[in-house]
Short mmCIF file of C-alpha atoms in Angstrom, two decimals:
data_model
loop_
_atom_site.label_atom_id
_atom_site.label_comp_id
_atom_site.label_asym_id
_atom_site.label_seq_id
_atom_site.Cartn_x
_atom_site.Cartn_y
_atom_site.Cartn_z
CA MET A 1 48.92 -22.58 -35.77
CA SER A 2 48.11 -20.94 -32.54
CA LYS A 3 45.91 -18.32 -34.62
CA ALA A 4 44.04 -21.65 -35.68
CA LYS A 5 43.80 -23.10 -32.31
CA ARG A 6 42.49 -20.03 -30.89
CA ASP A 7 40.17 -19.40 -33.10
CA ILE A 8 38.22 -23.16 -33.09
CA SER A 9 38.47 -22.57 -29.60
CA LEU A 10 36.59 -19.02 -29.45
CA ALA A 11 34.45 -20.33 -32.13
CA ARG A 12 33.29 -23.31 -29.76
CA LEU A 13 32.59 -20.47 -27.35
CA ASP A 14 30.59 -18.51 -29.30
CA GLU A 15 28.53 -21.61 -30.24
CA SER A 16 28.18 -22.23 -26.33
CA TYR A 17 26.40 -18.56 -26.37
CA LYS A 18 24.21 -19.14 -28.90
CA ASN A 19 23.18 -22.36 -27.67
CA SER A 20 22.42 -20.34 -24.35
CA ILE A 21 19.05 -19.37 -22.95
CA ALA A 22 19.22 -15.67 -23.10
CA TYR A 23 20.36 -16.01 -26.67
CA GLN A 24 17.93 -17.89 -27.75
CA TYR A 25 14.98 -15.44 -25.70
CA GLY A 26 17.01 -12.70 -28.25
CA LEU A 27 16.55 -14.32 -30.76
CA PHE A 28 12.62 -14.93 -30.25
CA ALA A 29 12.70 -11.40 -29.57
CA GLU A 30 14.48 -10.13 -32.85
CA LYS A 31 11.67 -12.95 -35.01
CA PHE A 32 8.54 -11.70 -33.41
CA THR A 33 6.58 -9.39 -35.13
CA TYR A 34 2.46 -8.07 -34.69
CA ASP A 35 1.99 -10.19 -38.12
CA MET A 36 2.69 -13.05 -36.23
CA LEU A 37 -0.36 -12.71 -33.44
CA PRO A 38 -3.59 -14.31 -33.72
CA LYS A 39 -6.42 -12.14 -33.20
CA LYS A 40 -7.40 -14.14 -30.26
CA VAL A 41 -4.37 -13.29 -29.07
CA VAL A 42 -4.35 -9.92 -29.58
CA ASP A 43 -7.90 -9.26 -28.47
CA PHE A 44 -6.96 -10.80 -24.94
CA ALA A 45 -4.10 -8.80 -24.72
CA LYS A 46 -6.54 -5.60 -24.99
CA THR A 47 -7.82 -6.97 -22.40
CA ILE A 48 -5.18 -7.28 -20.26
CA LEU A 49 -4.09 -3.93 -20.53
CA LEU A 50 -7.97 -2.46 -19.80
CA ASP A 51 -7.57 -4.54 -16.38
CA SER A 52 -3.95 -3.49 -15.80
CA ILE A 53 -4.47 0.58 -16.40
CA GLY A 54 -8.16 0.00 -14.23
CA VAL A 55 -5.91 -0.93 -11.82
CA MET A 56 -3.48 1.41 -11.68
CA ILE A 57 -5.70 4.22 -11.70
CA GLY A 58 -7.50 2.90 -8.98
CA ALA A 59 -3.98 2.47 -6.73
CA LEU A 60 -3.02 6.13 -7.36
CA ASP A 61 -4.33 7.00 -3.76
CA CYS A 62 -2.06 4.20 -2.06
CA GLU A 63 0.17 5.28 0.79
CA GLY A 64 3.51 3.84 -0.54
CA PHE A 65 2.97 5.86 -3.96
CA ALA A 66 2.50 9.18 -2.13
CA HIS A 67 5.95 8.16 -0.57
CA LEU A 68 7.76 6.73 -4.01
CA SER A 69 6.49 9.83 -5.91
CA LYS A 70 8.24 12.21 -3.73
CA SER A 71 11.37 10.15 -4.04
CA ILE A 72 11.09 9.75 -7.44
CA GLU A 73 10.76 13.85 -7.80
CA THR A 74 14.13 14.36 -5.96
CA TRP A 75 15.89 11.74 -8.60
CA GLY A 76 15.48 13.98 -11.45
CA GLY A 77 16.51 12.74 -14.59
CA THR A 78 15.57 13.07 -18.09
CA LYS A 79 11.80 13.56 -18.43
CA GLU A 80 11.11 11.01 -21.55
CA ALA A 81 8.28 8.86 -19.73
CA THR A 82 5.24 9.55 -17.49
CA VAL A 83 3.77 7.93 -14.40
CA LEU A 84 0.67 7.48 -14.92
CA GLY A 85 -2.37 9.34 -13.41
CA THR A 86 -0.05 11.86 -12.29
CA GLY A 87 1.13 13.31 -15.45
CA GLN A 88 4.39 13.44 -13.65
CA LYS A 89 7.67 12.99 -16.33
CA THR A 90 10.76 11.47 -15.15
CA SER A 91 13.16 9.14 -16.51
CA ALA A 92 12.16 5.81 -18.17
CA GLY A 93 13.31 3.71 -15.27
CA ASN A 94 12.14 5.55 -12.51
CA ALA A 95 8.25 5.39 -14.60
CA ALA A 96 8.86 2.03 -14.88
CA LEU A 97 9.57 1.77 -10.71
CA ALA A 98 6.36 3.93 -10.03
CA ASN A 99 4.01 2.47 -12.48
CA ILE A 100 5.23 -1.17 -11.39
CA PHE A 101 4.05 0.16 -8.20
CA LEU A 102 0.79 1.02 -9.11
CA VAL A 103 -0.41 -1.92 -11.07
CA HIS A 104 0.22 -4.57 -8.28
CA ALA A 105 -0.28 -2.27 -5.17
CA LEU A 106 -3.72 -3.28 -4.67
CA GLY A 107 -3.40 -7.02 -5.49
CA TYR A 108 -5.99 -6.29 -8.09
CA ASN A 109 -4.08 -7.25 -11.30
CA ASP A 110 -4.28 -10.25 -13.52
CA LEU A 111 -2.72 -13.75 -12.28
CA GLY A 112 -0.78 -16.01 -14.39
CA GLY A 113 -0.15 -16.12 -18.23
CA GLY A 114 3.46 -15.20 -17.80
CA GLY A 115 4.26 -16.57 -14.28
CA GLY A 116 2.85 -14.52 -11.17
CA HIS A 117 1.62 -11.63 -12.01
CA ASN A 118 3.04 -11.15 -15.38
CA SER A 119 1.28 -7.92 -15.64
CA ASP A 120 3.98 -6.49 -13.11
CA THR A 121 6.67 -6.10 -16.16
CA MET A 122 4.18 -4.11 -18.62
CA PRO A 123 4.93 -0.66 -16.89
CA ALA A 124 8.83 -1.29 -17.88
CA ILE A 125 7.24 -2.22 -21.66
CA LEU A 126 5.14 0.89 -21.58
CA ALA A 127 8.11 3.17 -20.16
CA VAL A 128 9.98 2.17 -23.09
CA ALA A 129 7.69 2.60 -25.52
CA GLU A 130 6.71 6.09 -24.65
CA ARG A 131 10.83 7.23 -24.86
CA GLU A 132 10.82 5.48 -28.19
CA ASN A 133 7.55 6.88 -29.27
CA ALA A 134 6.55 3.46 -30.34
CA SER A 135 3.03 2.74 -31.73
CA GLY A 136 0.12 0.68 -30.48
CA LYS A 137 1.31 -1.91 -32.17
CA ASP A 138 4.97 -1.74 -31.26
CA PHE A 139 3.88 -1.69 -27.67
CA LEU A 140 0.81 -4.43 -27.75
CA THR A 141 3.71 -6.98 -29.73
CA SER A 142 6.15 -6.69 -27.13
CA MET A 143 3.68 -7.11 -24.11
CA ILE A 144 2.19 -10.17 -25.44
CA LEU A 145 5.94 -11.49 -25.65
CA SER A 146 6.44 -10.43 -22.33
CA TYR A 147 3.90 -13.36 -21.38
CA GLU A 148 5.20 -15.57 -23.78
CA LEU A 149 8.84 -15.42 -22.47
CA GLY A 150 7.77 -15.31 -18.86
CA GLY A 151 5.18 -18.05 -19.21
CA ARG A 152 7.83 -20.55 -21.08
CA PHE A 153 10.53 -19.62 -17.85
CA THR A 154 8.12 -19.85 -15.16
CA ASP A 155 7.09 -23.49 -17.21
CA ALA A 156 10.66 -24.30 -17.05
CA VAL A 157 11.40 -23.20 -12.95
CA GLY A 158 8.60 -25.25 -11.71
CA GLY A 159 7.98 -24.88 -7.99
CA ILE A 160 5.12 -24.38 -5.93
CA PHE A 161 2.61 -21.83 -4.05
CA GLY A 162 4.62 -18.95 -6.21
CA TYR A 163 8.05 -19.54 -5.42
CA ALA A 164 10.65 -21.60 -7.48
CA PRO A 165 13.17 -24.73 -5.48
CA LYS A 166 15.28 -22.93 -2.45
CA GLY A 167 11.97 -19.78 -2.03
CA PHE A 168 12.50 -17.52 -4.63
CA PRO A 169 9.35 -15.91 -5.93
CA PHE A 170 8.49 -16.61 -9.50
CA ASP A 171 9.56 -12.67 -10.13
CA ILE A 172 13.03 -13.80 -10.32
CA ARG A 173 12.01 -14.85 -14.18
CA GLY A 174 12.20 -10.99 -15.17
CA GLY A 175 15.63 -10.20 -15.22
CA ILE A 176 15.42 -12.92 -18.27
CA SER A 177 12.09 -12.34 -19.71
CA ILE A 178 11.77 -7.90 -19.47
CA PRO A 179 15.15 -7.47 -21.49
CA PRO A 180 13.69 -9.06 -24.76
CA CYS A 181 10.28 -6.85 -24.93
CA LEU A 182 12.38 -4.00 -24.01
CA GLY A 183 15.36 -4.81 -26.43
CA GLN A 184 12.88 -5.45 -29.21
CA LEU A 185 11.47 -1.44 -28.90
CA LEU A 186 14.99 -0.60 -28.59
CA HIS A 187 15.76 -2.22 -32.33
CA MET A 188 18.30 -4.91 -30.14
CA ASN A 189 19.68 -7.86 -32.14
CA ALA A 190 19.26 -11.55 -30.64
CA TRP A 191 23.39 -10.81 -29.60
CA GLN A 192 22.73 -7.55 -27.71
CA ILE A 193 19.48 -8.62 -25.91
CA ALA A 194 21.27 -11.97 -24.78
CA ASN A 195 24.02 -9.90 -23.26
CA ALA A 196 20.98 -7.46 -21.29
CA ILE A 197 19.80 -10.42 -20.43
CA GLY A 198 23.01 -11.11 -18.65
CA ILE A 199 23.57 -7.71 -17.60
CA CYS A 200 20.16 -7.56 -15.71
CA ALA A 201 19.74 -11.61 -14.58
CA SER A 202 22.98 -11.51 -13.00
CA HIS A 203 21.84 -8.28 -10.46
CA SER A 204 18.30 -8.47 -10.28
CA ILE A 205 16.90 -11.42 -7.88
CA PRO A 206 13.90 -10.99 -5.61
CA LEU A 207 14.05 -12.18 -1.95
CA GLY A 208 10.79 -14.39 -1.47
CA ILE A 209 10.28 -12.15 2.49
CA LEU A 210 8.73 -9.42 -0.21
CA ASP A 211 5.68 -11.75 -0.08
CA THR A 212 6.15 -14.67 2.19
CA ASN A 213 3.58 -16.74 4.88
CA ASN A 214 5.36 -15.32 8.39
CA GLU A 215 6.24 -11.47 7.75
CA GLU A 216 4.15 -8.49 7.45
CA ASN A 217 4.21 -7.00 4.09
CA PHE A 218 5.73 -3.50 3.11
CA HIS A 219 5.43 -1.17 0.56
CA ALA A 220 8.78 -2.81 -0.84
CA LYS A 221 6.37 -5.87 -1.81
CA ASN A 222 5.01 -3.69 -4.28
CA LEU A 223 8.73 -3.26 -6.03
CA ARG A 224 9.84 -6.77 -6.38
CA MET A 225 9.39 -6.78 -9.87
CA GLY A 226 9.98 -2.69 -9.83
CA PHE A 227 13.83 -2.80 -9.58
CA VAL A 228 13.85 -5.50 -12.00
CA GLY A 229 12.11 -3.62 -14.42
CA ARG A 230 14.33 -0.59 -13.79
CA ASP A 231 17.38 -2.61 -13.84
CA ALA A 232 16.29 -4.13 -17.50
CA ILE A 233 15.84 -0.76 -18.80
CA GLU A 234 19.73 0.27 -17.72
CA ALA A 235 20.87 -2.95 -19.24
CA CYS A 236 18.91 -2.94 -22.04
CA LEU A 237 20.30 0.24 -22.75
CA LEU A 238 24.39 -0.33 -21.46
CA ALA A 239 23.72 -3.51 -24.19
CA ARG A 240 22.41 -1.54 -27.11
CA ASN A 241 26.25 0.69 -26.62
CA GLY A 242 28.49 -2.96 -26.74
CA PHE A 243 28.53 -3.44 -22.84
CA THR A 244 28.40 -7.30 -22.08
CA GLY A 245 27.15 -9.78 -19.94
CA PRO A 246 27.08 -13.39 -19.08
CA VAL A 247 24.72 -14.48 -21.50
CA ARG A 248 25.16 -18.30 -19.81
CA VAL A 249 23.22 -16.82 -16.95
CA VAL A 250 20.89 -19.37 -16.72
CA GLU A 251 23.31 -22.24 -18.26
CA GLY A 252 26.50 -21.63 -16.77
CA ASP A 253 28.55 -21.96 -13.64
CA HIS A 254 27.28 -20.80 -10.88
CA GLY A 255 24.43 -19.45 -13.34
CA TYR A 256 20.35 -19.51 -12.25
CA SER A 257 20.53 -23.68 -13.19
CA THR A 258 23.16 -24.50 -10.74
CA THR A 259 22.56 -21.56 -7.55
CA LEU A 260 18.80 -20.88 -7.63
CA LEU A 261 17.06 -23.10 -9.66
CA ALA A 262 18.58 -26.49 -9.21
CA GLY A 263 16.54 -28.75 -11.09
CA ILE A 264 15.14 -25.99 -13.90
CA ASP A 265 13.94 -27.84 -17.35
CA LEU A 266 16.12 -25.93 -19.91
CA GLU A 267 13.69 -27.69 -22.64
CA LYS A 268 10.54 -26.08 -21.04
CA ALA A 269 12.49 -23.01 -21.18
CA VAL A 270 12.59 -22.77 -25.26
CA ASP A 271 9.61 -24.94 -25.93
CA TRP A 272 7.82 -22.49 -28.44
CA SER A 273 4.09 -24.12 -28.90
CA GLY A 274 0.94 -22.42 -27.78
CA TRP A 275 0.58 -19.51 -26.36
CA ARG A 276 1.01 -18.90 -22.50
CA ILE A 277 -0.76 -15.40 -22.43
CA PHE A 278 -4.16 -17.47 -22.01
CA GLY A 279 -2.94 -18.65 -18.56
CA SER A 280 -4.01 -15.44 -17.32
CA ARG A 281 -7.07 -15.25 -14.96
CA PHE A 282 -8.59 -12.12 -14.13
CA LYS A 283 -9.44 -10.78 -10.24
CA ASN A 284 -13.29 -9.85 -9.20
CA LEU A 285 -11.52 -9.30 -5.74
CA CYS A 286 -9.03 -6.96 -4.41
CA ALA A 287 -7.32 -10.16 -2.59
CA ASP A 288 -4.65 -12.66 -2.50
CA SER A 289 -6.14 -15.42 -5.08
CA THR A 290 -5.91 -17.90 -2.41
CA THR A 291 -8.58 -15.91 -0.41
CA MET A 292 -11.05 -14.98 -2.80
CA GLY A 293 -13.22 -18.23 -2.54
CA MET A 294 -13.28 -17.75 1.12
CA ILE A 295 -14.61 -14.25 0.93
CA GLN A 296 -17.11 -14.98 -2.02
CA THR A 297 -18.92 -17.63 0.30
CA THR A 298 -19.00 -15.28 3.08
CA ILE A 299 -20.42 -12.63 1.02
CA LYS A 300 -22.93 -15.17 -0.60
CA LEU A 301 -24.33 -16.67 3.09
CA VAL A 302 -24.95 -13.32 5.23
CA THR A 303 -26.17 -11.64 2.04
CA GLU A 304 -28.64 -14.87 1.37
CA HIS A 305 -29.31 -15.35 5.03
CA ASP A 306 -29.31 -11.56 5.90
CA ILE A 307 -26.61 -12.11 8.37
CA LYS A 308 -25.63 -8.68 10.04
CA PRO A 309 -22.00 -7.84 11.80
CA VAL A 310 -24.11 -7.92 15.14
CA ASP A 311 -25.89 -11.19 14.77
CA VAL A 312 -22.35 -13.25 14.61
CA ASP A 313 -21.13 -15.22 17.40
CA HIS A 314 -17.74 -16.48 15.83
CA VAL A 315 -16.66 -17.19 12.58
CA LEU A 316 -14.70 -20.51 10.56
CA ILE A 317 -13.11 -20.12 7.70
CA GLN A 318 -11.06 -23.02 5.69
CA SER A 319 -8.60 -23.30 2.99
CA GLY A 320 -6.08 -24.92 1.15
CA ARG A 321 -2.67 -25.22 3.35
CA ARG A 322 -0.76 -22.96 1.17
CA ALA A 323 -3.60 -19.77 1.71
CA HIS A 324 -4.36 -20.58 5.22
CA GLY A 325 0.21 -20.05 5.94
CA HIS A 326 0.24 -17.17 3.32
CA THR A 327 -3.32 -15.38 4.78
CA SER A 328 -3.67 -16.32 7.83
CA ALA A 329 -0.32 -15.79 9.85
CA GLN A 330 -0.70 -13.39 13.44
CA CYS A 331 1.56 -10.90 11.79
CA LYS A 332 -1.08 -10.42 8.79
CA LYS A 333 -4.53 -10.77 10.76
CA TYR A 334 -4.41 -6.89 11.87
CA PRO A 335 -3.59 -5.13 8.42
CA ARG A 336 -2.25 -1.29 8.84
CA ASN A 337 -1.14 -1.06 5.40
CA VAL A 338 -2.25 -2.32 1.59
CA GLU A 339 0.26 -4.83 1.27
CA THR A 340 -0.94 -6.77 4.43
CA CYS A 341 -4.90 -5.31 3.52
CA ASP A 342 -4.98 -7.51 0.63
CA HIS A 343 -2.92 -10.85 2.28
CA SER A 344 -5.06 -10.99 5.44
CA ALA A 345 -8.12 -13.41 5.23
CA PHE A 346 -9.20 -12.43 8.66
CA TYR A 347 -10.06 -8.83 7.53
CA ALA A 348 -10.90 -9.61 3.83
CA ASN A 349 -13.93 -12.08 5.59
CA ALA A 350 -14.36 -9.16 8.17
CA VAL A 351 -15.18 -6.85 5.56
CA ALA A 352 -17.47 -8.83 3.56
CA ILE A 353 -19.42 -9.87 6.19
CA LYS A 354 -19.75 -5.97 7.54
CA ASP A 355 -20.32 -4.49 3.92
CA ARG A 356 -21.55 -7.52 2.18
CA LYS A 357 -19.35 -7.09 -0.66
CA TYR A 358 -15.42 -6.65 -1.39
CA THR A 359 -14.65 -4.03 -3.44
CA ILE A 360 -11.80 -1.40 -3.61
CA ASN A 361 -13.07 0.53 -0.88
CA ALA A 362 -12.02 -2.75 1.41
CA MET A 363 -8.54 -0.86 0.83
CA ASP A 364 -9.37 2.18 2.87
CA PRO A 365 -7.43 2.84 5.67
CA LYS A 366 -10.63 3.90 7.87
CA ASN A 367 -11.81 0.01 7.75
CA TRP A 368 -8.27 -0.95 9.72
CA GLU A 369 -9.38 0.94 12.24
CA ASP A 370 -13.21 0.43 12.29
CA PRO A 371 -14.64 -1.17 15.68
CA THR A 372 -16.60 -3.24 13.85
CA VAL A 373 -13.99 -5.36 11.28
CA LEU A 374 -11.84 -5.46 14.29
CA ASP A 375 -14.59 -7.08 16.42
CA LEU A 376 -15.32 -9.35 13.50
CA ILE A 377 -11.47 -10.41 13.05
CA ASP A 378 -11.61 -11.13 16.75
CA LYS A 379 -14.52 -14.00 16.12
CA ILE A 380 -13.09 -15.44 13.41
CA GLU A 381 -10.70 -19.01 13.06
CA ALA A 382 -8.60 -19.90 10.12
CA ARG A 383 -7.75 -23.26 9.70
CA PRO A 384 -6.00 -25.56 7.08
CA THR A 385 -8.43 -28.24 5.22
CA ASP A 386 -7.73 -30.71 2.81
CA LEU A 387 -10.88 -30.59 1.59
CA ILE A 388 -9.71 -27.58 -0.43
CA ASP A 389 -6.64 -27.82 -2.96
CA GLU A 390 -3.47 -27.22 -1.23
CA SER A 391 -2.61 -24.45 -3.98
CA GLY A 392 -6.65 -23.60 -4.42
CA SER A 393 -8.61 -20.91 -4.32
CA GLY A 394 -11.20 -22.35 -3.06
CA GLY A 395 -12.70 -21.94 0.74
CA ILE A 396 -15.08 -23.37 3.50
CA VAL A 397 -17.12 -20.92 5.85
CA ASP A 398 -19.11 -21.44 8.66
CA ILE A 399 -20.81 -18.64 10.81
CA TRP A 400 -22.98 -19.22 13.68
CA THR A 401 -25.46 -16.52 15.15
CA LYS A 402 -26.13 -15.33 18.64
CA ASP A 403 -29.73 -17.12 18.49
CA GLY A 404 -27.88 -20.57 18.07
CA GLN A 405 -28.02 -20.69 13.54
CA HIS A 406 -25.26 -22.23 11.75
CA TYR A 407 -24.70 -21.35 8.04
CA HIS A 408 -22.39 -23.11 5.97
CA GLY A 409 -20.82 -22.63 2.51
CA MET A 410 -17.80 -24.20 0.46
CA CYS A 411 -16.55 -22.86 -2.82
CA GLU A 412 -13.71 -25.19 -4.58
CA GLU A 413 -12.50 -23.04 -6.80
CA ALA A 414 -13.13 -19.14 -6.79
CA TYR A 415 -15.14 -17.32 -9.56
CA GLY A 416 -12.64 -15.97 -12.47
CA MET A 417 -9.76 -18.19 -11.11
CA GLY A 418 -9.73 -21.67 -12.64
CA VAL A 419 -12.40 -22.89 -15.07
CA THR A 420 -14.80 -20.28 -14.79
CA GLU A 421 -13.51 -16.80 -16.43
CA LEU A 422 -14.32 -13.48 -15.94
CA THR A 423 -16.22 -12.00 -19.25
CA TYR A 424 -15.20 -9.13 -21.06
CA GLU A 425 -18.06 -7.08 -19.53
CA GLU A 426 -17.47 -8.07 -15.84
CA ILE A 427 -13.62 -6.85 -16.58
CA GLU A 428 -14.96 -3.69 -18.36
CA ALA A 429 -16.96 -2.78 -14.84
CA LYS A 430 -14.31 -3.58 -12.96
CA PHE A 431 -12.13 -0.90 -14.83
CA ARG A 432 -15.37 1.34 -14.40
CA GLU A 433 -15.36 0.72 -10.56
CA MET A 434 -11.99 1.98 -10.25
CA VAL A 435 -11.58 4.99 -13.16
CA GLU A 436 -14.86 6.62 -12.78
CA LEU A 437 -13.42 7.85 -8.91
CA ARG A 438 -11.49 10.31 -11.34
CA PHE A 439 -12.47 10.19 -14.62
CA SER A 440 -16.02 11.37 -15.91
CA LYS A 441 -17.82 8.89 -17.64
CA GLU A 442 -17.18 10.29 -20.96
CA ASP A 443 -13.57 10.61 -20.63
CA THR A 444 -13.55 6.46 -19.30
CA ASP A 445 -16.11 5.54 -22.23
CA ARG A 446 -12.89 7.38 -24.26
CA LEU A 447 -10.07 5.54 -22.57
CA ILE A 448 -11.52 2.24 -22.77
CA ASP A 449 -12.46 2.40 -26.65
CA THR A 450 -8.01 3.67 -27.11
CA ILE A 451 -7.40 0.63 -24.64
CA MET A 452 -9.16 -1.65 -27.02
CA ASN A 453 -8.18 0.00 -30.35
CA VAL A 454 -4.34 0.45 -29.22
CA GLU A 455 -3.04 -1.20 -32.56
CA LYS A 456 -4.45 1.92 -34.03
CA LEU A 457 -3.15 4.12 -32.13
CA GLU A 458 0.22 5.90 -34.24
CA SER A 459 2.41 6.47 -30.72
CA ILE A 460 1.59 4.76 -27.66
CA ARG A 461 1.66 8.13 -25.96
CA GLU A 462 -1.40 9.33 -26.74
CA LEU A 463 -2.55 6.56 -24.56
CA ILE A 464 -0.54 7.75 -21.71
CA ASN A 465 -2.02 11.02 -22.19
CA MET A 466 -5.67 10.11 -21.43
CA THR A 467 -4.34 8.12 -17.99
CA ILE A 468 -3.83 11.73 -16.99
CA VAL A 469 -6.19 12.62 -14.20
CA LYS A 470 -6.89 16.17 -14.58
#
């Protein structure tokens, strides 16, 4: 009789585990195959991959990356994966850490689709795919899965302005959404994946201070998903070997739903309808999305009216309240690193006035000391306005010149960030802007062709090897 009672009790416990978000994500990953993917999903995912590899190569000169690369050299590890651009061989976890830094460093990667910047999850998937010598199809399937699971969990969390309730960034989804994608490449079953989620999600929780309003940004900002990605790899390898974790990490006692994310909608987390990947938008400026409307408006004004820096008397920039709070604080007014540079409304608009454009060259440290840029920053006043959606990308710009002229412009939504979308041709041009700084046009052409036909590769290593700067 006692054995029967025990078996019934344990069966009920196991049933609760099978009803968990972690197990359902594991099961979804186990059943998710390339053959399920519509052509339009595959094509869109390849465009995301093109954009992401472009911004990774574009970020190779970032100061923080140099420091990170030196650290990785000292850590050693099994040489099973590659740091993109450099060819540096290291462990899959270390490669994921370095490449996640690269994809986020310029603030130029895609937005939305899987919550926040879901391309931050891609390098961990790429590292495991290389480790396992996976095919292009297998890699692409796992990458798409990351957008689908990341998007669903973000929908379930709710919150506004990039932050979940209680001030945690949407990047807390990574411990939930990354292990299933890696588990798929590692041929793990649903139970193993659920345990990997429990292991990773219960330990990997980035704080909002990594990208918040009233603090200067630092190199660590670009690793807020980096350590989650590395932890996810280790969690999967542990779970594949039989190590267990709290499967009810989302809905269990002191799990996500009762601590970090009070009010999470668990039904939305497992709503399998539609394709979340299509919520992604591509940037045409390496800047925070909430400043893009202002920058685009400033460029238009100074170009159309031939306004030169020496002509400017003073400038007023206005944005939604989230944008103002996030990019106009005093601590971000004078950037001294790339991480603050792409989140400073003052700096971005000053460079836009000076150069009449805002490209990757705006990230050059020489601009941070440029007397013309500094003088223009001092002439800019920033205010919030209710005329622009609180969480939107639009902006209002007024420029007064020394001869008494006043020029006004307004953009309700930045180009590419909503109703309008960048065309494939524009995304390819953006890719070339960054990649052709280091590769010949012929090598760039070959890289584009390989990315846009990645599903035909027998091994993802073919693509990775093509990203190495000779």
